PDB file of C-alpha atoms in Angstrom:
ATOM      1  CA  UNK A1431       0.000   0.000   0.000  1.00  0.00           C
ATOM      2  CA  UNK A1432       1.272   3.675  -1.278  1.00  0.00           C
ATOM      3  CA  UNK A1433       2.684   6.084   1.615  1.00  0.00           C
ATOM      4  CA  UNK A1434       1.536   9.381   1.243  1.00  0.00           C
ATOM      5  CA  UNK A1435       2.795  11.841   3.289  1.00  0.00           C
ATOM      6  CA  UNK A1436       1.816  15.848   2.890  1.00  0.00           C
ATOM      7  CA  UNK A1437       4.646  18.373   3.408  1.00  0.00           C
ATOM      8  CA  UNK A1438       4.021  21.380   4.273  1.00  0.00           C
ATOM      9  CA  UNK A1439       5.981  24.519   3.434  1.00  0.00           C
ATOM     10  CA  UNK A1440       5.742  27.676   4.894  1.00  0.00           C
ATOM     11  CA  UNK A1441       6.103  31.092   2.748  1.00  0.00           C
ATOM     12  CA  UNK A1442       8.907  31.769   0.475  1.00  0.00           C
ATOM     13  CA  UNK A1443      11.944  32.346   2.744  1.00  0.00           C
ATOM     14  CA  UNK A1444      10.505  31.229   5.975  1.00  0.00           C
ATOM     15  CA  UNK A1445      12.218  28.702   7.571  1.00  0.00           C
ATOM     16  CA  UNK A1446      11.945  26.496  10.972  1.00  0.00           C
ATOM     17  CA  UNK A1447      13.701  26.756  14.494  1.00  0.00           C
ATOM     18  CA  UNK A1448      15.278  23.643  13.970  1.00  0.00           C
ATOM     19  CA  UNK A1449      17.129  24.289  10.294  1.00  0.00           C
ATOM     20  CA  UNK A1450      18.470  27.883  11.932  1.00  0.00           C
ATOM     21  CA  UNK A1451      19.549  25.551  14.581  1.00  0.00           C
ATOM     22  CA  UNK A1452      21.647  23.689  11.830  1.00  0.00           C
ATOM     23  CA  UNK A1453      22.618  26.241   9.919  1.00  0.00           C
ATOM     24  CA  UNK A1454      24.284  28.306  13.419  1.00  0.00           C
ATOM     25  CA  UNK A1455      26.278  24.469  13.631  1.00  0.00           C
ATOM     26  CA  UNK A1456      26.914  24.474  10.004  1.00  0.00           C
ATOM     27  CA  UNK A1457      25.106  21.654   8.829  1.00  0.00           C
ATOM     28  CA  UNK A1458      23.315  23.566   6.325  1.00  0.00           C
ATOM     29  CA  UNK A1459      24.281  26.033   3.888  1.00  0.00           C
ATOM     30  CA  UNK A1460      23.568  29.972   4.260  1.00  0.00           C
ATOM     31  CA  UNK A1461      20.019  30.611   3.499  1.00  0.00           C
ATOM     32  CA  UNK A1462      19.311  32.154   0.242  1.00  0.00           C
ATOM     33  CA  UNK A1463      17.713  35.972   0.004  1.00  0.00           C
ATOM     34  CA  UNK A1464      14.634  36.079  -0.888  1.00  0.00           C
ATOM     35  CA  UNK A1465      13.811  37.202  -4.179  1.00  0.00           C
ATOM     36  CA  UNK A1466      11.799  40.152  -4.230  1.00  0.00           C
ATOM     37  CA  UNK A1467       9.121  40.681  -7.184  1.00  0.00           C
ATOM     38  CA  UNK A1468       9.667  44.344  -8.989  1.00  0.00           C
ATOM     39  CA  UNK A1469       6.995  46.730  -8.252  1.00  0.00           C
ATOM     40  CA  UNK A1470       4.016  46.720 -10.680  1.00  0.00           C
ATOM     41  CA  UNK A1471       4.689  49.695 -12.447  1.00  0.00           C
ATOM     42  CA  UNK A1472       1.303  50.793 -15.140  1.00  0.00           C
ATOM     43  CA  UNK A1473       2.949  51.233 -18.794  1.00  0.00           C
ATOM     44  CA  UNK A1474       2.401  55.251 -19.233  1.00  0.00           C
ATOM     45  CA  UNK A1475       0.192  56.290 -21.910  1.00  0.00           C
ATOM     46  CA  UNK A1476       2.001  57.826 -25.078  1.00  0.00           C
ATOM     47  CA  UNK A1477       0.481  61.392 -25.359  1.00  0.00           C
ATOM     48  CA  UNK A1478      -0.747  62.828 -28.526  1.00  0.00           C
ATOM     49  CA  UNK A1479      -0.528  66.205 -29.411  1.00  0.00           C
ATOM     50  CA  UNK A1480       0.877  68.180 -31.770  1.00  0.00           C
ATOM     51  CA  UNK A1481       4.749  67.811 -30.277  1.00  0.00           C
ATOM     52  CA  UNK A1482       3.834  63.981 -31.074  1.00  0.00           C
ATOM     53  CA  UNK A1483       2.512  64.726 -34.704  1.00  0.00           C
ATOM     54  CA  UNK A1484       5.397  66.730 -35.479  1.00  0.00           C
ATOM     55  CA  UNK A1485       7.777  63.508 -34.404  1.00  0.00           C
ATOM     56  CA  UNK A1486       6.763  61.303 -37.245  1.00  0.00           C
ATOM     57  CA  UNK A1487       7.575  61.009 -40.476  1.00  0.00           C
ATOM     58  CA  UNK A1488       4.959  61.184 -43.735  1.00  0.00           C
ATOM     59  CA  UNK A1489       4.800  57.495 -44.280  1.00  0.00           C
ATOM     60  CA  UNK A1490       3.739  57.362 -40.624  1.00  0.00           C
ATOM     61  CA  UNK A1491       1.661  60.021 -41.211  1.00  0.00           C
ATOM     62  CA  UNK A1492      -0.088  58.450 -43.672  1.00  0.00           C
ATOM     63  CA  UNK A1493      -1.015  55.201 -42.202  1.00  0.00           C
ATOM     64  CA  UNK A1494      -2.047  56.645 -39.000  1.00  0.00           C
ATOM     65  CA  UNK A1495      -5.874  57.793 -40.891  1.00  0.00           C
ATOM     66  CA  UNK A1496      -7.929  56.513 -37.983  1.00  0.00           C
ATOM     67  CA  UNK A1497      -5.782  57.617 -35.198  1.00  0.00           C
ATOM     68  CA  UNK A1498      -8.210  60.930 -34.566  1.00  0.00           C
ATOM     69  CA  UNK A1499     -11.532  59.840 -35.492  1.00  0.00           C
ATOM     70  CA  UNK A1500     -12.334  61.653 -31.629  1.00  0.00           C
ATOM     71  CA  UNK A1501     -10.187  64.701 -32.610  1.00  0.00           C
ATOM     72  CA  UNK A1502     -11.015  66.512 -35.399  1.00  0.00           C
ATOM     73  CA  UNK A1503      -8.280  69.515 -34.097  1.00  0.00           C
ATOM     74  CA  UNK A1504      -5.090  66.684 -34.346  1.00  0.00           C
ATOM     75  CA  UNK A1505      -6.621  64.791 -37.649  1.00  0.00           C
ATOM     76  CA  UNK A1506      -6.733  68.078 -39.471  1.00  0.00           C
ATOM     77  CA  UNK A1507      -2.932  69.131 -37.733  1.00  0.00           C
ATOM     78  CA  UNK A1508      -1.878  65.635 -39.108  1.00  0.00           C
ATOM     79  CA  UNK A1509      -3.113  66.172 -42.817  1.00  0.00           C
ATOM     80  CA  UNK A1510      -1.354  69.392 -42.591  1.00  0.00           C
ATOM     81  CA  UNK A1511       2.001  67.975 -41.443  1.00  0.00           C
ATOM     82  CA  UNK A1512       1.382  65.505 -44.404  1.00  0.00           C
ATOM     83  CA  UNK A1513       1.222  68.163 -46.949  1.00  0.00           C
ATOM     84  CA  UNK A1514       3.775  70.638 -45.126  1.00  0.00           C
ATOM     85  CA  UNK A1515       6.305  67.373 -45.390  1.00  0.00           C
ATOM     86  CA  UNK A1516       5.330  66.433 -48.675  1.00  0.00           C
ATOM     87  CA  UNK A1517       6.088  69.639 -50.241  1.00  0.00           C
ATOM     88  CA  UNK A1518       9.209  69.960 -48.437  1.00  0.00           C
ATOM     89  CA  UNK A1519      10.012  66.885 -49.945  1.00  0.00           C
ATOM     90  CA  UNK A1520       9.536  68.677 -53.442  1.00  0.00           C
ATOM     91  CA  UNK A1521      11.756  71.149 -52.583  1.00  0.00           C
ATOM     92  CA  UNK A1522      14.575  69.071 -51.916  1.00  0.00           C
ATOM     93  CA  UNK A1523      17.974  70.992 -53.340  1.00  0.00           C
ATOM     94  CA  UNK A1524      20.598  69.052 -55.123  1.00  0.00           C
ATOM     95  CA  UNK A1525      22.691  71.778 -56.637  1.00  0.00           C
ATOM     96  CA  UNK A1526      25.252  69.794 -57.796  1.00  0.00           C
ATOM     97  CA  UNK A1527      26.001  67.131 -61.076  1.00  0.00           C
ATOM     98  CA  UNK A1528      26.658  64.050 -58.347  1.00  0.00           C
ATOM     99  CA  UNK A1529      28.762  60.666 -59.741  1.00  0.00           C
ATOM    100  CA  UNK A1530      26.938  57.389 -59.318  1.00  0.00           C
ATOM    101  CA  UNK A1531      28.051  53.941 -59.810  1.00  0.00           C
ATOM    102  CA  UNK A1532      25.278  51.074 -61.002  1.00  0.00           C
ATOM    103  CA  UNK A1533      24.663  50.366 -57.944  1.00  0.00           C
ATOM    104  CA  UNK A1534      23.620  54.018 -57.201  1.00  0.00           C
ATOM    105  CA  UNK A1535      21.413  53.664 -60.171  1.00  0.00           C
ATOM    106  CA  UNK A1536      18.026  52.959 -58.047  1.00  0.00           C
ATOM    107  CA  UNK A1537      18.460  54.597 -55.508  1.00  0.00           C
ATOM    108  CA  UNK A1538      19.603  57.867 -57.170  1.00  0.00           C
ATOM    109  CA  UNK A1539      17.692  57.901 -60.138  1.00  0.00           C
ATOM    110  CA  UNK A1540      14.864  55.439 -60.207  1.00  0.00           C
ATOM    111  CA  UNK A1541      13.666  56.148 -56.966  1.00  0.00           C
ATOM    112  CA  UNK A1542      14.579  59.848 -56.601  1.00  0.00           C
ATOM    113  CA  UNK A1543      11.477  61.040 -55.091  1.00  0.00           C
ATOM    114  CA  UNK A1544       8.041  61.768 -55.919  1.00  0.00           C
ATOM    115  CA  UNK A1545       8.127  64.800 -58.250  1.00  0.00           C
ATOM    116  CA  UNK A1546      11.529  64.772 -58.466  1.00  0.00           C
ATOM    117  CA  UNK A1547      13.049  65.421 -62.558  1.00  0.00           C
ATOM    118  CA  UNK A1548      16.176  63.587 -63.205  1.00  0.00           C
ATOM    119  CA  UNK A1549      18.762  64.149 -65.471  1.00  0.00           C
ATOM    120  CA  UNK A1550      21.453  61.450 -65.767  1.00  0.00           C
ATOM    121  CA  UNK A1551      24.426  62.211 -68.081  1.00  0.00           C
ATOM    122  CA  UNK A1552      26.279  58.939 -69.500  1.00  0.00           C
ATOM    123  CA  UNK A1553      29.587  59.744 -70.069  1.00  0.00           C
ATOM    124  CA  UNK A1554      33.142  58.476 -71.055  1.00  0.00           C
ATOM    125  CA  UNK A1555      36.377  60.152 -70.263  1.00  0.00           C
ATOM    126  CA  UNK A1556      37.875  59.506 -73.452  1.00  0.00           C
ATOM    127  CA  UNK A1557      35.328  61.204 -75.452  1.00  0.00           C
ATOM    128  CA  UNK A1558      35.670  64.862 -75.739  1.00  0.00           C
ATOM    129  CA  UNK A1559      31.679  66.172 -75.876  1.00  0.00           C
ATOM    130  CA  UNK A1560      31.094  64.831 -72.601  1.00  0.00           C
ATOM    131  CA  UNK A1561      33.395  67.167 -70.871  1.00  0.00           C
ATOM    132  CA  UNK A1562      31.422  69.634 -72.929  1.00  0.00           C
ATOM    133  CA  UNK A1563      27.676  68.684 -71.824  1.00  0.00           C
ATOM    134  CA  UNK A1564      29.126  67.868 -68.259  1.00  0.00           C
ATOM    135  CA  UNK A1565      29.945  71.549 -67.556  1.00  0.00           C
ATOM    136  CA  UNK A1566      26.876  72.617 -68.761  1.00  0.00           C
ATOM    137  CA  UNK A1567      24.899  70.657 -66.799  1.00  0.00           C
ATOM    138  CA  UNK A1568      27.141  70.903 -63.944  1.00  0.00           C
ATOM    139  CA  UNK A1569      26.229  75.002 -64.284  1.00  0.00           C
ATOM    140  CA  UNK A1570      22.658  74.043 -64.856  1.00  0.00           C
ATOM    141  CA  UNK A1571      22.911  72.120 -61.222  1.00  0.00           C
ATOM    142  CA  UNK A1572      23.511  74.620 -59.582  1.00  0.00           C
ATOM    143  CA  UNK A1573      21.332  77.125 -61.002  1.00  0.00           C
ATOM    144  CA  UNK A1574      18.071  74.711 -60.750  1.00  0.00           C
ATOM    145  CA  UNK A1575      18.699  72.857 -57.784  1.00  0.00           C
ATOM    146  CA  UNK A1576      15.440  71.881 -57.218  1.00  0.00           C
ATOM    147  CA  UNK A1577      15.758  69.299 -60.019  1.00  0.00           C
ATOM    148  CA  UNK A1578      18.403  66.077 -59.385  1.00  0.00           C
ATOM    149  CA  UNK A1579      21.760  65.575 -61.986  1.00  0.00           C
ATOM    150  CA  UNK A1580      23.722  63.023 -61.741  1.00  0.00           C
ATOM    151  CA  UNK A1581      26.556  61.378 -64.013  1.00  0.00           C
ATOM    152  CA  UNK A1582      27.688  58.047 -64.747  1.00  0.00           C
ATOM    153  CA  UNK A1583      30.391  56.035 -66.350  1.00  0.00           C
ATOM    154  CA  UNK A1584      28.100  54.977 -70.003  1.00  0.00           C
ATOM    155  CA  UNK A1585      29.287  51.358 -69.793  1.00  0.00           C
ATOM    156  CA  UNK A1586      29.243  51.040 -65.772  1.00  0.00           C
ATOM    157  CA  UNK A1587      25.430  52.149 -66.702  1.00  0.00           C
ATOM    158  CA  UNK A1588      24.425  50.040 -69.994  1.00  0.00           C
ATOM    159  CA  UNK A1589      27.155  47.357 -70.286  1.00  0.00           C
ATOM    160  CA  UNK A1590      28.668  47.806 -74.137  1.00  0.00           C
ATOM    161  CA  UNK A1591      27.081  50.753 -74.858  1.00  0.00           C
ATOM    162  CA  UNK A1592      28.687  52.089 -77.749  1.00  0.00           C
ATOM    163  CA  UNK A1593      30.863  54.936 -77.721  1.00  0.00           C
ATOM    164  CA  UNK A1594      29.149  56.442 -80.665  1.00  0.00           C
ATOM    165  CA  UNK A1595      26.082  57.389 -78.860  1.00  0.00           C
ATOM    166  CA  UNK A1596      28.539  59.061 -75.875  1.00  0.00           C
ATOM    167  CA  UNK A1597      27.194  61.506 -74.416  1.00  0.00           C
ATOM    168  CA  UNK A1598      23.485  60.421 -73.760  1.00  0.00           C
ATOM    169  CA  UNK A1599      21.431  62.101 -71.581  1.00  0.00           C
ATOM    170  CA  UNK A1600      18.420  60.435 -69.704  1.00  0.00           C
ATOM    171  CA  UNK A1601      15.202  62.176 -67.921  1.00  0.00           C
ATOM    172  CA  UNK A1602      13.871  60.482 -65.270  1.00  0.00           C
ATOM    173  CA  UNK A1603      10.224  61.278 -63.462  1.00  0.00           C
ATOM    174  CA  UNK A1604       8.746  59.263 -60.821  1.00  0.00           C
ATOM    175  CA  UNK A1605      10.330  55.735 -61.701  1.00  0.00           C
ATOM    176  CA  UNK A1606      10.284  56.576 -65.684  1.00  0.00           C
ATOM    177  CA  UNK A1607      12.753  57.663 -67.895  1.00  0.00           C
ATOM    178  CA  UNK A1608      10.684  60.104 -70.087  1.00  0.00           C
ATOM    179  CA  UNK A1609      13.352  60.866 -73.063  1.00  0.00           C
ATOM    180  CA  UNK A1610      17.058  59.973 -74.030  1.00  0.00           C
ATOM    181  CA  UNK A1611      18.825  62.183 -75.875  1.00  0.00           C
ATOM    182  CA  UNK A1612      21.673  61.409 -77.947  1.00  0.00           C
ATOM    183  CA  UNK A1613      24.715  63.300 -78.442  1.00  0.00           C
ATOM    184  CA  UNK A1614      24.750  66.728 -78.459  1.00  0.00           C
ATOM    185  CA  UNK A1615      22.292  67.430 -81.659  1.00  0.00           C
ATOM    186  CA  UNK A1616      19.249  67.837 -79.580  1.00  0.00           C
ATOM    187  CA  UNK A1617      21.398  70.586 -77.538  1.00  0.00           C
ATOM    188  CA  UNK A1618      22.144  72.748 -80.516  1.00  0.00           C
ATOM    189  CA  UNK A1619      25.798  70.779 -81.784  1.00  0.00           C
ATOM    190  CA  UNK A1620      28.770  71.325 -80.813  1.00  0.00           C
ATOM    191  CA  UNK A1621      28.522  74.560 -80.080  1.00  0.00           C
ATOM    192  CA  UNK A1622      25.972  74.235 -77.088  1.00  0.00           C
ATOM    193  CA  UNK A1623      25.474  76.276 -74.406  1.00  0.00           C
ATOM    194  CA  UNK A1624      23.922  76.016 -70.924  1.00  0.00           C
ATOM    195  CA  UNK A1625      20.519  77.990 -71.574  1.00  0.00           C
ATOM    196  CA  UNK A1626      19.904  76.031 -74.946  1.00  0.00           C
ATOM    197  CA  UNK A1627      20.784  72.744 -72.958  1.00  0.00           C
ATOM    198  CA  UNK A1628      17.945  74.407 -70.854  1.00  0.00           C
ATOM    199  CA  UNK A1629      15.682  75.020 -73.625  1.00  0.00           C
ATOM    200  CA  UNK A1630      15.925  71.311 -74.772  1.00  0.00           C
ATOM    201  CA  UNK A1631      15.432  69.347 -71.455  1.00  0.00           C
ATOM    202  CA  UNK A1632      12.550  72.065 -70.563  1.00  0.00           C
ATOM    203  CA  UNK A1633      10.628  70.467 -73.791  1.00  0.00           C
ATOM    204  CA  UNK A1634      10.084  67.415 -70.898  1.00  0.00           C
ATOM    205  CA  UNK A1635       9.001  69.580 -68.265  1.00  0.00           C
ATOM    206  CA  UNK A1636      10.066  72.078 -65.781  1.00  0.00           C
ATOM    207  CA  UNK A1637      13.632  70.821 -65.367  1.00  0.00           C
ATOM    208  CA  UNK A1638      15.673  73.981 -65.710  1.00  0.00           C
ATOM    209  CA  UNK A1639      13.372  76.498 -63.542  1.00  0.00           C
ATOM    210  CA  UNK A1640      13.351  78.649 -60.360  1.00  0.00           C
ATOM    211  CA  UNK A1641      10.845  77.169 -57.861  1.00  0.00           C
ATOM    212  CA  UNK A1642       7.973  79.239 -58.631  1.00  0.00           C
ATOM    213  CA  UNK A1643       8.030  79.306 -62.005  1.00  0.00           C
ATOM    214  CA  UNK A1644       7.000  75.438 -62.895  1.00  0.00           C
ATOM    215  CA  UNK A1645       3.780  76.617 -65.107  1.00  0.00           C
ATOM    216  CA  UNK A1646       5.903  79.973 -66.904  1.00  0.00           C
ATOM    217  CA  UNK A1647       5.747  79.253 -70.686  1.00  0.00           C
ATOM    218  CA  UNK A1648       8.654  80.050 -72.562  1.00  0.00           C
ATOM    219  CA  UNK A1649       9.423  83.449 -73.495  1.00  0.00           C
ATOM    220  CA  UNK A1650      10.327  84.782 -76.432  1.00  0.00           C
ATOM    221  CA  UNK A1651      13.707  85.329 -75.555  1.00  0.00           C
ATOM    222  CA  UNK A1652      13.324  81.993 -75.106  1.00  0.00           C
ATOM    223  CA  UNK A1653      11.637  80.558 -78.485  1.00  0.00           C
ATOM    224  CA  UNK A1654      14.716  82.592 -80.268  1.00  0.00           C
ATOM    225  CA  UNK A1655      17.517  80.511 -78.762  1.00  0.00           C
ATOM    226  CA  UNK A1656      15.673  77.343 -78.961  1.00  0.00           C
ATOM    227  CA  UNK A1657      14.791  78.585 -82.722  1.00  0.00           C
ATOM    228  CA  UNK A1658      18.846  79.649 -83.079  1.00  0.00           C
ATOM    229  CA  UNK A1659      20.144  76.263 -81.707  1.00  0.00           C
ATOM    230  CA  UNK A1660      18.139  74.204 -84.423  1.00  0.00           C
ATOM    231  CA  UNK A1661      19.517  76.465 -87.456  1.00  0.00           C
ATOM    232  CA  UNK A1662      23.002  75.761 -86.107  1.00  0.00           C
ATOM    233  CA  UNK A1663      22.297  71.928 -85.308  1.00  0.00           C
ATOM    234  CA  UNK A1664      20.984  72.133 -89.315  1.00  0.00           C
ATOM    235  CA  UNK A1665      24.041  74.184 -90.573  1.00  0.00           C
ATOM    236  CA  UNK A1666      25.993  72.148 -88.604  1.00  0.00           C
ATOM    237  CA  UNK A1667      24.417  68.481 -90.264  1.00  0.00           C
ATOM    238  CA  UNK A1668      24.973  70.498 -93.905  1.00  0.00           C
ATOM    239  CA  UNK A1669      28.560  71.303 -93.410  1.00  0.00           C
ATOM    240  CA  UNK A1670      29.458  67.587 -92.597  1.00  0.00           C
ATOM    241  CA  UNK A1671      27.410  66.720 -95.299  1.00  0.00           C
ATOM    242  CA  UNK A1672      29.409  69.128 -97.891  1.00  0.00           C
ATOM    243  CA  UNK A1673      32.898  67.813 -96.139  1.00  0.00           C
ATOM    244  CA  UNK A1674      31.866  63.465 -96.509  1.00  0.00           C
ATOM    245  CA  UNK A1675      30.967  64.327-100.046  1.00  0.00           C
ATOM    246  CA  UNK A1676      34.491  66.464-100.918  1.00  0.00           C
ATOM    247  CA  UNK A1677      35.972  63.637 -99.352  1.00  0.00           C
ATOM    248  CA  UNK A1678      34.203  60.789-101.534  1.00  0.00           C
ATOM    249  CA  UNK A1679      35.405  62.916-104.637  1.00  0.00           C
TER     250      UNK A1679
END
């Protein structure tokens, strides 16, 4: 038949007369402290004002829509931080014609920003009108900052591109390239400037303007230079025609 016996023990900690006893004669080892639980402590509440708003980012922003269903003040504050944010955004300055690698190349370029134009300049050392387009969009850069330029080796970019089609320039807009241009024909020839390297990329939207002045048509001023860079780009086509066909003579 099964012994059961109960044992009884007393709170954590506690012990009898008779193990103190042992433990004064040493036959028992020092009695451990007692553990004692943390406090409870109540998690505090996050507060939400405008201080808290102002903390988070636009994406967070944005996916916070029925935070303020009870506060109409905050939930209009918080579609204003989304715009204020969102425009700053737009306004981002570059001011410069920044080298990227291919690895750059969606980060930089493809994902720029929403709004953002971006004008990407392939380019090889050895060929002498990229130096020529690369200062004039290096000027450009820092006359428009609020659009993005950026530079990169041609066959780092598009492995084997040929060298005939050196310098190419590429307009990027929200994830799309909108135009390549090749050469320097659609920039007036060889004897391009800045403002009619201006005029040409402006045909794809406000690239080269002062924030402000996105929805100014061109002036006149303008329509002559862009008019004065085609007759040369034709005279220019005509006179190496004239010199291949002295040559085939």
């Amino acid at each position: 038949m099964a012994d059961y016996h109960s044992i009884y023990k007393g709170p954590e900690g506690q012990t009898t007369q008779w193990d103190d006893i042992q433990r004064k004669m040493g036959n028992l080892p020092a009695k451990e402290p007692v553990k004692q639980a943390d406090p409870f402590t109540p998690e505090k509440e996050e507060t939400k004002n405008k201080d808290w708003v102002d903390s988070k980012a636009v994406e967070e922003l944005t996916e916070l829509d029925d935070e303020f269903d009870d506060d109409r003040f905050l939930e209009q504050y918080r579609q204003e931080r989304i715009q204020q944010l969102k425009q700053a955004q737009k306004k981002a300055k570059f001011g410069t014609l920044e080298q990227i690698t291919r690895s750059d190349f969606v980060q930089q370029v493809t994902n720029a920003g929403e709004d953002v134009y971006v004008v990407v300049l392939l380019y090889k050392d050895k060929v002498a009108e990229s130096a020529m387009l690369g200062e004039c969009l290096t000027e450009l850069a820092q006359k428009y900052p609020q659009s993005k330029y950026v530079k990169i080796i041609s066959t780092e970019c598009i492995p084997n591109y040929p060298d005939k089609n050196v310098p190419t320039v590429l307009v990027y807009k929200d994830t799309q390239c909108l135009q390549h241009l090749i050469g320097l024909a659609p920039f007036g020839g060889p004897r391009t400037t800045p403002e009619q390297v201006a005029l040409a990329l402006n045909r794809f939207g406000p690239i080269c303007r002062r924030e402000g002045e996105e929805d100014t048509p061109l002036s006149m001023q303008d329509i002559r230079e862009l008019i004065k860079s085609l007759l040369i780009q034709q005279s220019d086509k005509v006179k190496d025609s004239k010199q291949e066909d002295e040559l085939d003579d």
